[in-house]
Coordinates of C-alpha atoms in Angstrom, one line a residue:
X143 CA -48.0 79.1 151.8
X144 CA -48.4 76.4 149.1
X145 CA -51.6 74.5 148.9
X146 CA -50.9 70.7 149.1
X147 CA -52.8 68.6 146.6
X148 CA -54.6 65.6 148.0
X149 CA -54.0 62.1 146.8
X150 CA -56.5 61.1 144.1
X151 CA -59.6 59.2 145.2
X152 CA -59.2 56.2 143.0
X153 CA -62.3 54.5 144.3
X154 CA -64.3 57.5 143.1
X155 CA -62.5 57.4 139.8
X156 CA -63.3 53.8 139.1
X157 CA -66.9 54.1 140.2
X158 CA -67.7 57.0 137.9
X159 CA -65.8 55.3 135.1
X160 CA -67.8 52.2 135.4
X161 CA -71.1 54.2 135.6
X162 CA -70.2 56.1 132.5
X163 CA -69.2 53.0 130.6
X164 CA -72.7 51.7 131.3
X165 CA -74.2 54.7 129.4
X166 CA -74.2 54.4 125.6
X167 CA -72.9 57.6 124.1
X168 CA -71.9 57.4 120.4
X169 CA -71.4 60.8 118.9
X170 CA -74.9 62.3 118.3
X171 CA -76.5 60.3 121.1
X172 CA -75.0 61.9 124.2
X173 CA -77.9 63.5 126.2
X174 CA -77.9 60.8 128.9
X175 CA -74.2 61.0 129.6
X176 CA -74.3 64.8 129.6
X177 CA -76.9 64.6 132.3
X178 CA -74.8 62.1 134.3
X179 CA -71.7 64.3 134.3
X180 CA -73.7 67.5 135.1
X181 CA -75.0 65.7 138.1
X182 CA -71.5 64.8 139.2
X183 CA -70.5 68.5 138.9
X184 CA -73.5 69.4 141.0
X185 CA -72.3 67.0 143.7
X186 CA -68.8 68.5 143.7
X187 CA -70.3 72.0 143.8
X188 CA -68.9 73.3 140.5
X189 CA -71.2 75.6 138.5
X190 CA -71.6 75.0 134.8
X191 CA -73.7 75.9 131.7
X192 CA -74.9 73.8 128.8
X193 CA -74.7 74.7 125.1
X194 CA -77.7 74.0 122.9
X195 CA -76.5 70.5 122.0
X196 CA -75.0 69.7 125.4
X197 CA -71.4 70.6 125.7
X198 CA -70.8 71.3 129.4
X199 CA -68.8 74.5 130.2
X200 CA -67.9 74.6 133.9
X201 CA -66.0 77.2 135.9
X202 CA -63.6 76.8 138.9
X203 CA -62.9 80.2 140.3
X204 CA -59.3 81.2 141.0
X205 CA -57.7 84.0 142.9
X206 CA -57.7 86.0 139.7
X207 CA -59.8 85.7 136.5
X208 CA -57.2 86.3 133.8
X209 CA -55.4 84.9 132.0
X210 CA -57.7 81.9 132.4
X211 CA -57.3 78.3 131.3
X212 CA -59.5 75.5 130.1
X213 CA -59.3 71.7 130.2
X214 CA -61.3 69.4 128.0
X215 CA -62.4 65.7 128.0
X216 CA -65.0 64.3 125.6
X217 CA -68.1 62.3 126.4
X218 CA -68.9 60.9 123.0
X219 CA -67.5 57.6 121.7
X220 CA -67.2 55.7 118.5
X221 CA -70.2 53.7 117.4
X222 CA -72.3 53.2 114.3
X223 CA -75.5 54.3 112.5
X224 CA -78.0 52.4 110.4
X225 CA -77.4 53.2 106.7
X226 CA -79.5 50.5 105.0
X227 CA -82.3 48.1 105.7
X228 CA -81.7 45.0 103.6
X229 CA -84.3 42.7 102.0
X230 CA -83.2 39.9 104.3
X231 CA -83.9 41.8 107.5
X232 CA -80.3 42.6 108.2
X233 CA -79.0 46.1 108.6
X234 CA -76.1 47.8 106.9
X235 CA -74.0 50.1 109.1
X236 CA -71.8 53.2 108.7
X237 CA -69.3 54.0 111.4
X238 CA -69.7 57.0 113.7
X239 CA -66.1 58.2 114.2
X240 CA -63.1 56.7 112.6
X241 CA -62.6 53.1 113.4
X242 CA -62.2 49.7 111.7
X243 CA -65.0 47.2 111.2
X244 CA -62.5 44.6 112.3
X245 CA -63.2 45.7 115.9
X246 CA -67.0 45.6 115.3
X247 CA -67.3 42.0 114.1
X248 CA -68.8 39.8 116.8
X249 CA -69.9 42.7 119.0
X250 CA -73.1 42.8 120.9
X251 CA -74.9 46.1 120.4
X252 CA -78.0 48.1 121.2
X253 CA -80.0 49.8 118.4
X254 CA -81.8 52.9 119.5
X255 CA -85.0 53.5 117.4
X256 CA -87.2 56.5 117.9
X257 CA -89.4 54.6 120.4
X258 CA -87.6 51.4 121.5
X259 CA -84.3 49.7 122.0
X260 CA -83.4 46.5 120.2
X261 CA -80.5 44.2 120.9
X262 CA -78.4 42.5 118.3
X263 CA -75.0 41.3 117.0
X264 CA -72.6 42.7 114.3
X265 CA -71.5 39.9 112.0
X266 CA -69.5 39.5 108.8
X267 CA -71.6 38.9 105.8
X268 CA -70.4 35.3 105.7
X269 CA -70.8 34.4 109.4
X270 CA -71.4 30.7 109.5
X271 CA -68.3 28.6 109.5
X272 CA -70.3 25.4 108.8
X273 CA -71.9 27.0 105.7
X274 CA -69.0 29.0 104.2
X275 CA -65.9 27.2 105.5
X276 CA -62.7 29.1 104.4
X277 CA -64.7 31.8 102.6
X278 CA -65.2 33.3 106.0
X279 CA -61.4 34.0 106.3
X280 CA -61.2 35.5 102.8
X281 CA -63.9 38.1 103.4
X282 CA -62.5 41.7 103.1
X283 CA -62.4 43.9 106.2
X284 CA -64.7 46.9 105.7
X285 CA -68.0 48.3 106.9
X286 CA -69.5 47.1 103.6
X287 CA -68.8 43.5 104.7
X288 CA -70.5 43.5 108.1
X289 CA -74.2 43.7 109.0
X290 CA -76.4 43.9 112.1
X291 CA -78.5 40.9 113.0
X292 CA -81.3 42.0 115.3
X293 CA -82.6 39.8 118.2
X294 CA -86.1 40.1 116.9
X295 CA -88.3 38.6 114.2
X296 CA -86.7 40.4 111.2
X297 CA -86.3 38.3 108.0
X298 CA -87.6 41.0 105.6
X299 CA -87.4 44.7 105.2
X300 CA -91.0 44.9 106.2
X301 CA -90.3 43.1 109.4
X302 CA -87.7 45.7 110.3
X303 CA -90.1 48.6 109.5
X304 CA -92.7 47.0 111.7
X305 CA -90.2 46.9 114.5
X306 CA -89.7 50.6 114.0
X307 CA -86.2 50.4 112.7
X308 CA -85.1 53.3 110.4
X309 CA -82.1 54.5 108.6
X310 CA -80.3 56.8 110.9
X311 CA -80.9 54.8 114.1
X312 CA -77.9 54.9 116.4
X313 CA -76.0 51.7 117.3
X314 CA -74.0 51.5 120.5
X315 CA -71.4 48.8 121.1
X316 CA -71.4 47.0 124.5
X317 CA -68.4 48.2 126.6
X318 CA -67.6 44.8 128.3
X319 CA -65.7 46.4 131.2
X320 CA -63.4 44.3 133.4
X321 CA -61.4 45.7 136.3
X322 CA -58.8 43.1 137.3
X323 CA -56.8 42.6 140.6
X324 CA -53.6 43.5 138.6
X325 CA -54.9 47.0 138.2
X326 CA -55.7 46.7 134.5
X327 CA -59.0 48.1 133.2
X328 CA -60.3 46.7 129.9
X329 CA -63.3 48.0 128.1
X330 CA -64.5 49.6 124.9
X331 CA -64.9 53.4 125.1
X332 CA -62.2 54.1 127.7
X333 CA -61.6 56.8 125.0
X334 CA -62.5 59.2 126.6
X335 CA -64.5 58.1 129.6
X336 CA -61.4 57.3 131.5
X337 CA -60.1 60.8 130.8
X338 CA -63.5 62.2 132.0
X339 CA -63.2 60.2 135.2
X340 CA -59.7 61.5 135.8
X341 CA -60.8 65.1 135.3
X342 CA -63.8 64.7 137.6
X343 CA -61.6 63.0 140.3
X344 CA -59.1 65.9 140.1
X345 CA -61.8 68.5 140.4
X346 CA -63.4 66.6 143.3
X347 CA -60.0 66.5 145.1
X348 CA -59.5 70.2 144.8
X349 CA -63.1 71.0 145.9
X350 CA -62.9 68.6 148.9
X351 CA -59.7 70.1 150.0
X352 CA -61.1 73.6 149.5
X353 CA -58.1 74.7 147.4
X354 CA -58.3 77.8 145.3
X355 CA -56.4 77.7 142.0
X356 CA -54.3 80.8 141.1
X357 CA -56.4 81.5 138.0
X358 CA -59.9 80.7 136.7
X359 CA -60.2 77.3 135.0
X360 CA -63.0 76.1 132.8
X361 CA -63.5 72.3 132.7
X362 CA -65.1 71.4 129.4
X363 CA -67.0 68.1 128.5
X364 CA -67.5 68.0 124.8
X365 CA -69.8 65.7 122.7
X366 CA -68.4 65.7 119.2
X367 CA -64.7 65.0 119.5
X368 CA -64.8 61.7 117.6
X369 CA -66.1 63.4 114.5
X370 CA -63.6 66.3 114.6
X371 CA -65.6 69.3 115.8
X372 CA -65.2 68.8 119.6
X373 CA -64.4 72.1 121.2
X374 CA -64.6 74.3 118.1
X375 CA -67.4 76.4 119.6
X376 CA -66.9 75.6 123.3
X377 CA -64.7 78.6 124.5
X378 CA -66.8 81.7 125.2
X379 CA -64.1 83.0 127.6
X380 CA -60.8 84.7 126.9
X381 CA -58.9 81.4 127.5
X382 CA -55.1 81.7 127.0
X383 CA -54.2 78.0 127.9
X384 CA -56.2 75.0 126.7
X385 CA -55.2 71.4 127.8
X386 CA -56.9 68.5 126.3
X387 CA -57.3 65.2 128.1
X388 CA -57.5 62.1 125.9
X389 CA -56.1 58.6 125.1
X390 CA -52.4 57.8 124.3
X391 CA -51.8 54.7 122.1
X392 CA -49.6 52.1 123.6
X393 CA -48.2 50.3 120.5
X394 CA -44.9 49.6 118.6
X395 CA -43.4 52.9 117.5
X396 CA -45.1 54.8 120.4
X397 CA -43.5 55.7 123.8
X398 CA -46.7 55.9 125.8
X399 CA -47.2 53.5 128.7
X400 CA -50.2 52.0 130.6
X401 CA -48.3 53.0 133.8
X402 CA -47.6 56.7 133.1
X403 CA -49.3 59.8 131.9
X404 CA -48.3 61.1 128.4
X405 CA -47.6 64.7 127.4
X406 CA -48.2 64.6 123.6
X407 CA -45.8 66.9 121.7
X408 CA -47.6 66.7 118.3
X409 CA -50.5 65.0 116.6
X410 CA -52.0 65.2 113.1
X411 CA -52.7 68.9 113.5
X412 CA -49.1 69.7 114.2
X413 CA -47.0 70.5 117.3
X414 CA -48.6 71.5 120.6
X415 CA -47.4 74.8 122.3
X416 CA -43.8 74.7 123.3
X417 CA -44.2 76.5 126.5
X418 CA -47.4 75.0 127.8
X419 CA -46.2 71.4 127.1
X420 CA -42.9 72.0 128.9
X421 CA -44.8 73.6 131.8
X422 CA -46.6 70.2 132.1
X423 CA -43.4 68.3 131.9
X424 CA -41.9 70.4 134.7
X425 CA -45.0 69.9 136.9
X426 CA -44.7 66.1 136.4
X427 CA -41.0 66.2 137.4
X428 CA -41.6 68.4 140.4
X429 CA -44.4 66.1 141.7
X430 CA -42.6 62.8 140.8
X431 CA -45.4 61.8 138.4
X432 CA -44.6 58.9 136.0
X433 CA -44.6 60.5 132.6
X434 CA -43.8 59.9 128.9
X435 CA -43.4 62.2 125.9
X436 CA -44.9 61.0 122.6
X437 CA -46.1 61.9 119.1
X438 CA -49.4 60.8 117.7
X439 CA -49.4 60.5 113.9
X440 CA -53.0 59.5 113.2
X441 CA -54.8 61.6 115.9
X442 CA -56.8 64.7 116.4
X443 CA -57.9 66.2 119.7
X444 CA -60.4 68.7 121.1
X445 CA -57.8 71.4 121.5
X446 CA -56.7 71.0 117.8
X447 CA -60.3 71.7 116.8
X448 CA -60.4 74.9 118.9
X449 CA -57.2 76.2 117.1
X450 CA -58.8 75.3 113.7
X451 CA -61.8 77.3 114.7
X452 CA -59.7 80.3 115.1
X453 CA -58.9 80.6 118.8
X454 CA -55.5 82.2 119.6
X455 CA -54.6 79.9 122.4
X456 CA -51.7 77.9 123.8
X457 CA -52.5 74.2 123.6
X458 CA -51.3 71.0 125.1
X459 CA -52.5 67.4 125.5
X460 CA -52.4 65.0 128.5
X461 CA -53.3 61.4 127.9
X462 CA -53.6 58.1 129.7
X463 CA -51.7 55.2 128.2
X464 CA -54.0 52.6 126.5
X465 CA -53.4 49.5 124.4
X466 CA -55.6 48.8 121.4
X467 CA -57.2 52.2 121.0
X468 CA -60.6 52.3 119.3
X469 CA -60.7 48.5 119.7
X470 CA -61.1 46.6 123.0
X471 CA -59.1 49.0 125.0
X472 CA -56.9 48.4 128.1
X473 CA -55.3 50.8 130.5
X474 CA -54.0 50.5 134.1
X475 CA -55.0 52.4 137.2
X476 CA -51.3 53.6 137.4
X477 CA -51.8 55.7 134.2
X478 CA -55.2 57.1 135.4
X479 CA -53.7 58.0 138.8
X480 CA -50.7 59.7 137.1
X481 CA -53.1 61.6 134.8
X482 CA -55.3 62.7 137.7
X483 CA -52.3 63.9 139.7
X484 CA -50.9 65.9 136.8
X485 CA -54.4 67.5 136.1
X486 CA -54.5 68.6 139.7
X487 CA -51.0 70.0 139.6
X488 CA -51.8 71.9 136.5
X489 CA -55.0 73.4 137.9
X490 CA -53.1 74.6 140.9
X491 CA -50.1 76.0 139.0
X492 CA -49.6 79.6 138.0
X493 CA -50.2 80.7 134.3
X494 CA -47.4 79.9 131.9
X495 CA -47.3 83.6 131.0
X496 CA -49.1 86.3 133.0
X497 CA -48.8 88.5 129.9
X498 CA -51.2 86.2 128.1
X499 CA -54.0 88.1 129.9
X500 CA -53.9 90.4 126.9
X501 CA -54.6 89.1 123.5
X502 CA -51.9 91.1 121.7
X503 CA -48.6 92.7 122.7
X504 CA -47.3 96.1 121.6
X505 CA -43.7 95.3 122.4
X506 CA -41.2 92.5 122.1
X507 CA -40.0 93.0 125.7
X508 CA -42.6 90.6 127.3
X509 CA -42.7 88.2 124.4
X510 CA -41.6 84.6 125.1
X511 CA -38.2 82.9 124.5
X512 CA -38.0 79.2 123.5
X513 CA -34.3 79.4 123.8
X514 CA -32.2 82.5 124.4
X515 CA -30.8 83.9 121.1
X516 CA -27.1 83.1 121.8
X517 CA -27.9 79.5 122.8
X518 CA -30.3 79.0 119.8
X519 CA -27.7 80.3 117.3
X520 CA -24.8 78.4 118.8
X521 CA -24.4 75.7 116.2
X522 CA -21.6 73.8 114.4
X523 CA -23.4 74.7 111.2
X524 CA -22.1 78.2 110.4
X525 CA -23.7 80.7 108.1
X526 CA -21.4 82.9 106.0
X527 CA -21.2 86.5 107.1
X528 CA -23.1 89.1 105.2
X529 CA -19.8 90.8 104.3
X530 CA -18.3 87.7 102.7
X531 CA -21.2 87.4 100.3
X532 CA -22.1 91.0 99.4
X533 CA -18.8 92.9 100.2
X534 CA -18.0 95.3 103.0
X535 CA -20.1 98.2 101.9
X536 CA -17.3 99.7 99.7
X537 CA -19.0 98.9 96.4
X538 CA -16.8 95.8 95.7
X539 CA -18.7 92.9 94.2

């Protein structure tokens, strides 16, 4: 008897998303959001452990323990860090994560010192139109051409030091969330808090319905994805399938949509696993889930960092469609619903290959086929026969 998946609780999804957006969490400053997500897992009833720095490794028990699978979403966001205290009391910034200073200009921010929080604004070096006129438009776009103006008496370096400001203080950018009646959700840092919200919602649905997945699954919530290390050290189990959950850019030249879930076929690290990706595509089709296939040229993910770290795993990536990624981002509840439904369908699906329970195979017999040999070799481009090139074995040239 099949176990029917419940409809996603979109009210829960939007609530936890809004609550997470209110928690500043640039990479390196994630303790509070780790605590928040751990509390949500406690409410759902999913056991977990924490690594030294705070990656959350949870376990949803299945009817069998191997081959097991993992799914990952990241809690850290882009941000900035103080790299310089200037003589005029302004602060030079370096980015945390990879993003353009174009999206930082004009932002309201919080600076986290060792003992206090200060508010401020990120401004171009030439910020007053009445003083600089058209020079404002000619200023280059780079982190060397913006600075942080604190909302405090800080006109000298000494003033900043008196305030307790130091090089290395974290700077978090206000999320400015807005949920509209049209279903659009706009905010900074939807990457990847919207993905986290979808994963939590799928897990809650399975727990509330008392469904038991066919195999063990390990939900991961990582804290360093934006700087590339992500899940490199997050897999203590013998995971055979690893699916990342992240953001899909909606832009010219991309196929992703704010009204569908995306299965990414490749990113900067190369193609994702043929079989696991197509397993997800089939699940979407079987469950009538709106879906797009896409490639991401300037993109790395948690699962790619696990492969780079040496894990022999099948990888795939699910993503919600989002406009203006790493800027003032916008998605739609349609995409988050589709993502949540596909996460749930995947968690309740059988393993792609039961033989992946072993780490190596001693025979070709159980090894996978992408296409059957006859079909793969059926091509209009013919290869000359061996005999036509080297003779028929009779010694002829």
